[in-house]
Structures are given as structure tokens and as C-alpha cells.
Coordinates of C-alpha atoms and ligand atoms in Angstrom, one line a residue:
X1 CA -36.7 -12.1 3.8
X2 CA -33.4 -11.0 2.2
X3 CA -35.0 -7.7 1.4
X4 CA -36.3 -7.4 5.0
X5 CA -32.8 -8.2 6.3
X6 CA -31.4 -5.5 3.9
X7 CA -29.2 -8.0 2.0
X8 CA -29.5 -6.7 -1.6
X9 CA -26.3 -8.5 -2.7
X10 CA -27.7 -11.9 -1.7
X11 CA -31.1 -11.0 -3.1
X12 CA -29.6 -10.2 -6.5
X13 CA -27.7 -13.5 -6.6
X14 CA -30.6 -15.6 -5.4
X15 CA -32.2 -16.5 -8.8
X16 CA -28.9 -17.7 -10.2
X17 CA -28.1 -19.7 -7.1
X18 CA -31.6 -21.4 -7.0
X19 CA -31.1 -22.2 -10.7
X20 CA -27.7 -23.7 -9.9
X21 CA -29.3 -25.9 -7.2
X22 CA -32.1 -27.0 -9.5
X23 CA -29.7 -28.0 -12.2
X24 CA -27.5 -29.9 -9.7
X25 CA -24.5 -27.5 -10.2
X26 CA -24.6 -26.4 -6.6
X27 CA -25.0 -28.4 -3.4
X28 CA -27.1 -26.9 -0.6
X29 CA -24.0 -26.0 1.4
X30 CA -22.4 -24.4 -1.7
X31 CA -25.6 -22.5 -2.3
X32 CA -25.7 -21.0 1.2
X33 CA -22.0 -20.1 0.9
X34 CA -22.5 -18.4 -2.5
X35 CA -25.5 -16.5 -1.2
X36 CA -23.6 -15.2 1.8
X37 CA -20.5 -14.5 -0.2
X38 CA -22.6 -12.3 -2.6
X39 CA -23.7 -10.2 0.3
X40 CA -20.2 -10.0 1.8
X41 CA -18.8 -8.9 -1.6
X42 CA -21.4 -6.1 -1.8
X43 CA -20.7 -5.0 1.7
X44 CA -16.9 -5.0 1.2
X45 CA -17.2 -3.0 -2.0
X46 CA -19.4 -0.4 -0.3
X47 CA -16.9 -0.2 2.5
X48 CA -14.1 0.2 0.0
X49 CA -16.0 3.0 -1.8
X50 CA -16.6 4.8 1.4
X51 CA -13.0 4.4 2.5
X52 CA -11.7 5.6 -0.9
X53 CA -13.6 8.9 -0.3
X54 CA -12.6 9.4 3.4
X55 CA -9.1 7.9 3.5
X56 CA -7.5 9.8 0.7
X57 CA -6.1 6.6 -0.8
X58 CA -4.6 7.6 -4.2
X59 CA -5.5 4.4 -6.1
X60 CA -6.9 0.9 -5.7
X61 CA -4.1 -1.6 -5.4
X62 CA -4.7 -5.1 -4.2
X63 CA -2.7 -8.2 -3.3
X64 CA -4.2 -10.0 -6.3
X65 CA -2.6 -7.4 -8.7
X66 CA 0.8 -7.9 -7.2
X67 CA 3.2 -9.9 -9.2
X68 CA 5.5 -11.6 -6.7
X69 CA 7.6 -13.3 -9.4
X70 CA 8.8 -9.8 -10.4
X71 CA 10.1 -9.1 -6.9
X72 CA 11.8 -12.2 -5.5
X73 CA 13.2 -10.3 -2.5
X74 CA 9.7 -10.1 -1.1
X75 CA 8.5 -13.1 1.0
X76 CA 5.1 -13.9 -0.4
X77 CA 3.9 -15.7 2.8
X78 CA 4.9 -12.6 4.9
X79 CA 2.9 -10.2 2.7
X80 CA -0.1 -12.6 2.6
X81 CA -0.1 -13.1 6.3
X82 CA 0.0 -9.4 6.9
X83 CA -3.2 -9.2 4.7
X84 CA -4.9 -11.4 7.3
X85 CA -4.7 -8.2 9.5
X86 CA -3.5 -9.8 12.7
X87 CA -1.0 -6.9 13.0
X88 CA -3.9 -4.4 13.3
X89 CA -5.3 -6.3 16.3
X90 CA -1.8 -6.3 17.9
X91 CA -1.3 -2.6 17.0
X92 CA 1.9 -3.5 15.2
X93 CA 3.5 -1.4 12.5
X94 CA 4.7 -2.3 9.0
X95 CA 7.7 -0.6 7.4
X96 CA 8.4 -1.0 3.7
X97 CA 11.9 0.0 2.6
X98 CA 13.5 0.0 -0.8
X99 CA 14.4 1.9 -4.0
X100 CA 11.8 3.5 -6.3
X101 CA 9.2 1.5 -8.1
X102 CA 9.6 -1.8 -6.2
X103 CA 6.0 -1.9 -4.9
X104 CA 6.2 -0.2 -1.4
X105 CA 3.2 2.0 -2.0
X106 CA 1.3 -0.8 -3.8
X107 CA 1.6 -3.1 -0.7
X108 CA 0.9 -0.2 1.7
X109 CA -2.3 0.6 -0.2
X110 CA -3.4 -3.0 -0.5
X111 CA -3.0 -3.4 3.3
X112 CA -5.1 -0.3 3.8
X113 CA -7.8 -1.6 1.4
X114 CA -7.9 -5.0 3.2
X115 CA -8.3 -3.1 6.5
X116 CA -11.1 -0.8 5.0
X117 CA -12.9 -3.9 3.6
X118 CA -12.8 -5.4 7.1
X119 CA -14.6 -2.3 8.3
X120 CA -11.7 -0.5 9.9
X121 CA -11.0 3.2 9.5
X122 CA -7.9 3.9 7.4
X123 CA -6.1 7.1 6.3
X124 CA -3.4 7.7 3.7
X125 CA -0.9 10.5 3.3
X126 CA 2.6 11.1 2.1
X127 CA 4.9 12.3 4.9
X128 CA 5.0 15.7 3.2
X129 CA 1.2 16.0 2.9
X130 CA 0.6 14.8 6.5
X131 CA 3.1 17.3 7.8
X132 CA 1.7 20.2 5.7
X133 CA -1.8 19.3 7.1
X134 CA -0.4 19.4 10.7
X135 CA 1.4 22.7 10.1
X136 CA -1.7 24.3 8.6
X137 CA -3.8 23.0 11.4
X138 CA -1.4 24.4 14.0
X139 CA -1.4 27.8 12.3
X140 CA -5.2 27.8 12.3
X141 CA -5.3 26.8 16.0
X142 CA -6.8 23.4 15.1
X143 CA -3.9 21.1 15.8
X144 CA -5.8 19.0 18.3
X145 CA -8.6 18.2 15.8
X146 CA -6.0 17.3 13.1
X147 CA -4.1 15.1 15.5
X148 CA -7.3 13.3 16.2
X149 CA -7.9 12.7 12.5
X150 CA -4.5 11.1 12.3
X151 CA -4.5 9.2 15.5
X152 CA -8.0 7.8 15.3
X153 CA -7.7 5.4 12.2
X154 CA -6.9 1.8 12.9
X155 CA -4.4 2.0 10.0
X156 CA -2.5 5.1 8.9
X157 CA -0.3 4.9 5.8
X158 CA 2.7 7.3 5.9
X159 CA 4.1 7.1 2.4
X160 CA 7.3 8.5 0.8
X161 CA 9.5 9.2 3.8
X162 CA 12.7 10.5 2.4
X163 CA 11.8 12.1 -1.0
X164 CA 10.9 15.6 0.1
X165 CA 12.6 17.7 2.8
X166 CA 10.6 18.4 6.0
X167 CA 10.8 21.4 8.2
X168 CA 12.0 21.1 11.8
X169 CA 8.5 22.1 13.2
X170 CA 6.9 19.6 10.8
X171 CA 9.2 16.8 12.0
X172 CA 8.3 17.6 15.6
X173 CA 4.6 17.5 14.8
X174 CA 5.1 14.2 13.0
X175 CA 6.9 12.8 16.0
X176 CA 4.1 13.8 18.3
X177 CA 1.6 12.1 16.0
X178 CA 3.5 8.8 15.9
X179 CA 4.1 9.0 19.7
X180 CA 0.3 9.2 20.1
X181 CA -0.3 6.2 17.8
X182 CA 2.4 4.1 19.5
X183 CA 0.8 0.9 20.9
X184 CA -2.7 2.3 20.1
X185 CA -3.0 1.8 16.4
X186 CA -1.0 0.5 13.5
X187 CA 1.0 2.6 11.1
X188 CA 2.4 1.5 7.7
X189 CA 5.4 3.5 6.5
X190 CA 7.3 3.5 3.3
X191 CA 10.8 4.9 2.7
X192 CA 13.5 4.8 0.0
X193 CA 16.1 5.6 2.8
X194 CA 17.5 3.3 5.4
X195 CA 16.9 4.1 9.1
X196 CA 20.4 5.6 9.5
X197 CA 19.4 8.4 7.2
X198 CA 16.1 9.3 8.9
X199 CA 17.9 11.7 11.2
X200 CA 18.9 13.7 8.1
X201 CA 15.4 13.6 6.7
X202 CA 13.8 14.8 9.9
X203 CA 16.6 17.3 10.7
X204 CA 17.2 15.9 14.2
X205 CA 19.1 12.7 15.0
X206 CA 17.9 12.4 18.5
X207 CA 14.2 12.7 17.6
X208 CA 14.7 10.4 14.7
X209 CA 16.2 7.8 17.0
X210 CA 13.3 8.1 19.4
X211 CA 10.8 7.9 16.5
X212 CA 12.5 4.8 15.1
X213 CA 12.6 3.2 18.6
X214 CA 8.8 3.6 18.9
X215 CA 8.1 2.4 15.4
X216 CA 10.3 -0.7 15.6
X217 CA 9.1 -1.8 19.0
X218 CA 6.3 -3.9 17.5
X219 CA 7.1 -3.9 13.8
X220 CA 7.3 -5.9 10.6
X221 CA 10.0 -4.7 8.2
X222 CA 9.9 -5.6 4.6
X223 CA 13.2 -4.6 2.9
X224 CA 12.7 -4.8 -0.8
X225 CA 15.7 -5.1 -3.2
X226 CA 15.0 -5.2 -6.9
X227 CA 14.2 -3.5 -10.1
X228 CA 11.6 -0.8 -10.5
X229 CA 8.3 -2.2 -11.9
X230 CA 7.8 1.1 -13.6
X231 CA 10.9 0.4 -15.7
X232 CA 9.9 -3.2 -16.6
X233 CA 8.9 -2.4 -20.2
X234 CA 12.3 -0.7 -20.8
X235 CA 14.1 -3.7 -19.5
X236 CA 12.1 -6.0 -21.8
X237 CA 12.8 -3.7 -24.7
X238 CA 16.4 -3.7 -24.0
X239 CA 16.5 -7.5 -23.6
X240 CA 14.5 -7.9 -26.9
X241 CA 17.0 -5.7 -28.7
X242 CA 19.8 -7.8 -27.2
X243 CA 18.2 -11.0 -28.4
X244 CA 17.7 -9.8 -31.9
X245 CA 21.3 -8.7 -32.3
X246 CA 23.4 -11.2 -30.3
X247 CA 26.6 -10.1 -31.9
X248 CA 26.4 -6.7 -30.3
X249 CA 27.0 -6.5 -26.6
X250 CA 25.9 -2.8 -26.2
X251 CA 22.6 -1.2 -27.1
X252 CA 22.5 0.3 -30.6
X253 CA 23.9 3.8 -30.6
X254 CA 22.0 6.8 -31.7
X255 CA 22.2 7.7 -35.4
X256 CA 23.0 4.2 -36.5
X257 CA 21.0 3.1 -39.6
X258 CA 18.7 0.2 -39.1
X259 CA 18.2 -2.4 -41.8
X260 CA 14.5 -1.9 -41.9
X261 CA 13.4 0.0 -45.0
X262 CA 11.8 3.3 -43.9
X263 CA 8.1 3.6 -44.7
X264 CA 6.4 6.2 -46.7
Ligands
LIG1 N1 5.4 -6.6 -8.2 C1 4.5 -5.8 -8.7 N2 3.4 -6.4 -9.4 C2 2.5 -5.6 -10.0 N3 2.5 -4.2 -10.0 C3 3.6 -3.6 -9.3 C4 4.6 -4.4 -8.7 N4 5.5 -3.6 -8.2 C5 5.1 -2.3 -8.4 N5 3.9 -2.4 -9.2 C6 3.2 -1.2 -9.7 O1 4.3 -0.3 -10.2 C7 4.0 1.0 -9.9 C8 5.1 1.5 -8.9 O2 5.0 0.8 -7.7 P1 4.9 1.6 -6.3 O3 4.2 2.9 -6.5 O4 4.4 0.7 -5.3 O5 6.5 1.8 -6.0 P2 7.2 2.4 -4.8 O6 8.1 1.3 -4.2 O7 6.2 3.0 -3.9 O8 8.1 3.5 -5.5 P3 8.5 5.0 -5.0 O9 9.5 4.9 -4.0 O10 9.0 5.7 -6.2 O11 7.2 5.6 -4.4 C9 2.6 1.0 -9.2 O12 1.7 1.3 -10.3 C10 2.5 -0.4 -8.7 O13 1.1 -0.8 -8.7
LIG2 MG1 5.7 4.9 -3.5

């Protein structure tokens, strides 16, 4: 019957589950739940694989991989509740602000993955890439199609607002795209720059103000303050050195001889 219903995930798990029931390890209710979970897992993985191909997501990052203890400025409950995806239903936006390496892209991707696993269409791009795509489409007379690609997804990630300069035309096209998505679908944006500097990034204060107005109307803002996760090993190394030589308050200078006997 599972084969007939096209439930290969459940079918594969069936023998183990029946064994678990026979040995008394699983109750009937647990067996049903495990069986259905096996199928849901398979379906979610397939959805994720399809989304990874079509959405241009650069990596797989999930909530489970995120170390909240490293980033105390993030409210765990807020991030977890966003992953329940109510904001998508309500067409709200999420804006992640903060310095390099604090996990903005990680959280943006994990929201996109959660959305893809729930069967929604998602799309990812850096601001620079999205604008290049729009400019190229405009030059080729295909702007409308491109706009549709970017306005259709239930979740669009616009990553890295603020790192690369954008052209005036590019900024105008970006504004049009966000205006089309406004109150129709959710956008997750990340930036290393506060809103006051977006006018400078987009080369137009008035347009930036109108853009921010639309984005913030229904929006969750996560402002992350903290250290770069990319640098964590360097911090540990520095602290380790510090612990081993408590008498020195500054890191060892270059050229200083160590006590360790050189090998070889
Ligand atoms: N709290 C964390 N727990 C686990 N991994 C993390 C955490 N924060 C960041 N990372 C990892 O560190 C790397 C950098 O994080 P991420 O790309 O999200 O930074 P970012 O805030 O987008 O930085 P940038 O502004 O430079 O793009 C990624 O590989 C990410 O998965
Ligand atoms: Mg990033």
C-alpha cells in the first residue's frame, strides 16, 4: 500500500518499525508517527535538493548548526519563531544587520531552507548579483521576465547590501523589484550597514528612504552585535597564548625566540 501511495520513505523504514513494535520498543502511536516522519523527511530532503538547484542558495546552513552561545546579542526565541514561517504567511520581511561574520547569511539561508522544505519557492542572490541580473535582462529586453523570477518566490534573500557599489540604474531596478514584492511576498535582507547609510549605497537618499519605508512596514529586524565566527579560532589561539604566558599582557612579538627546542 505504501508503494501504491508512492511513499518510498515510509516503505524503507517499515521493516525496522515493525521490528520495533514486535520487540516492544515502539508503541502503536510511536510506530505510526515514525512511519509518517520517515516519509516527511524524504519529501523535505527532495524539496531541499530541488530548491538548492533552482534557488541559487550558496550553501546548506540550518538552525541546528547555529551556535547561539557564540552570539548572545541574538534572541534565540525570535530566530526560532521566525523558522516557524508565520512571517511568510503574513508577507513580512526580515532584515539582518551586523558586522562581518556574525551569522547574517547563515540565518538568511536557514530561513530559506526551512521555507523550501515547507514546499515554498525561494530564491537567493547578493544585491550585486540580483542587480547585475536585472541590468542584463533590461539590456536584452527581458526585464519583465526577470522581474517575475524575482517577485514570484514566497521568499527572496537579498544578501550583502553594502559591500559592493551599485549603479544608479541598478538601484532603480532594485527599488522596482522590492516595490513589486511589497505586501505580496517576504524578503530577507542582510547588510553590514545601518539604514542611515543605505542612501549612500544606493546613490539616492530619497529612493533609499522610500525603499526602507516599504521594507520596514511589516518587518522583523535582527541587529547582531558581536565577534566574527570566522575569526573564532584566532581568538581561541590568542586566548590560549595568553593563558600559557600569564606574565605577558601583549601577544608575543615576531622574532622572539620560543623555549621549545626546534625539531630536526
Ligand atoms: N553562531 C554561529 N554558529 C555556527 N556557525 C556560524 C555562526 N555564525 C556564523 N557562522 C558561520 O560562520 C561563517 C560566517 O557567517 P555568515 O556568512 O553568516 O556571516 P555574515 O554575517 O553573513 O558575514 P558577512 O557580512 O561577511 O557576509 C559561515 O560559515 C557561518 O555558517
Ligand atoms: Mg554574509
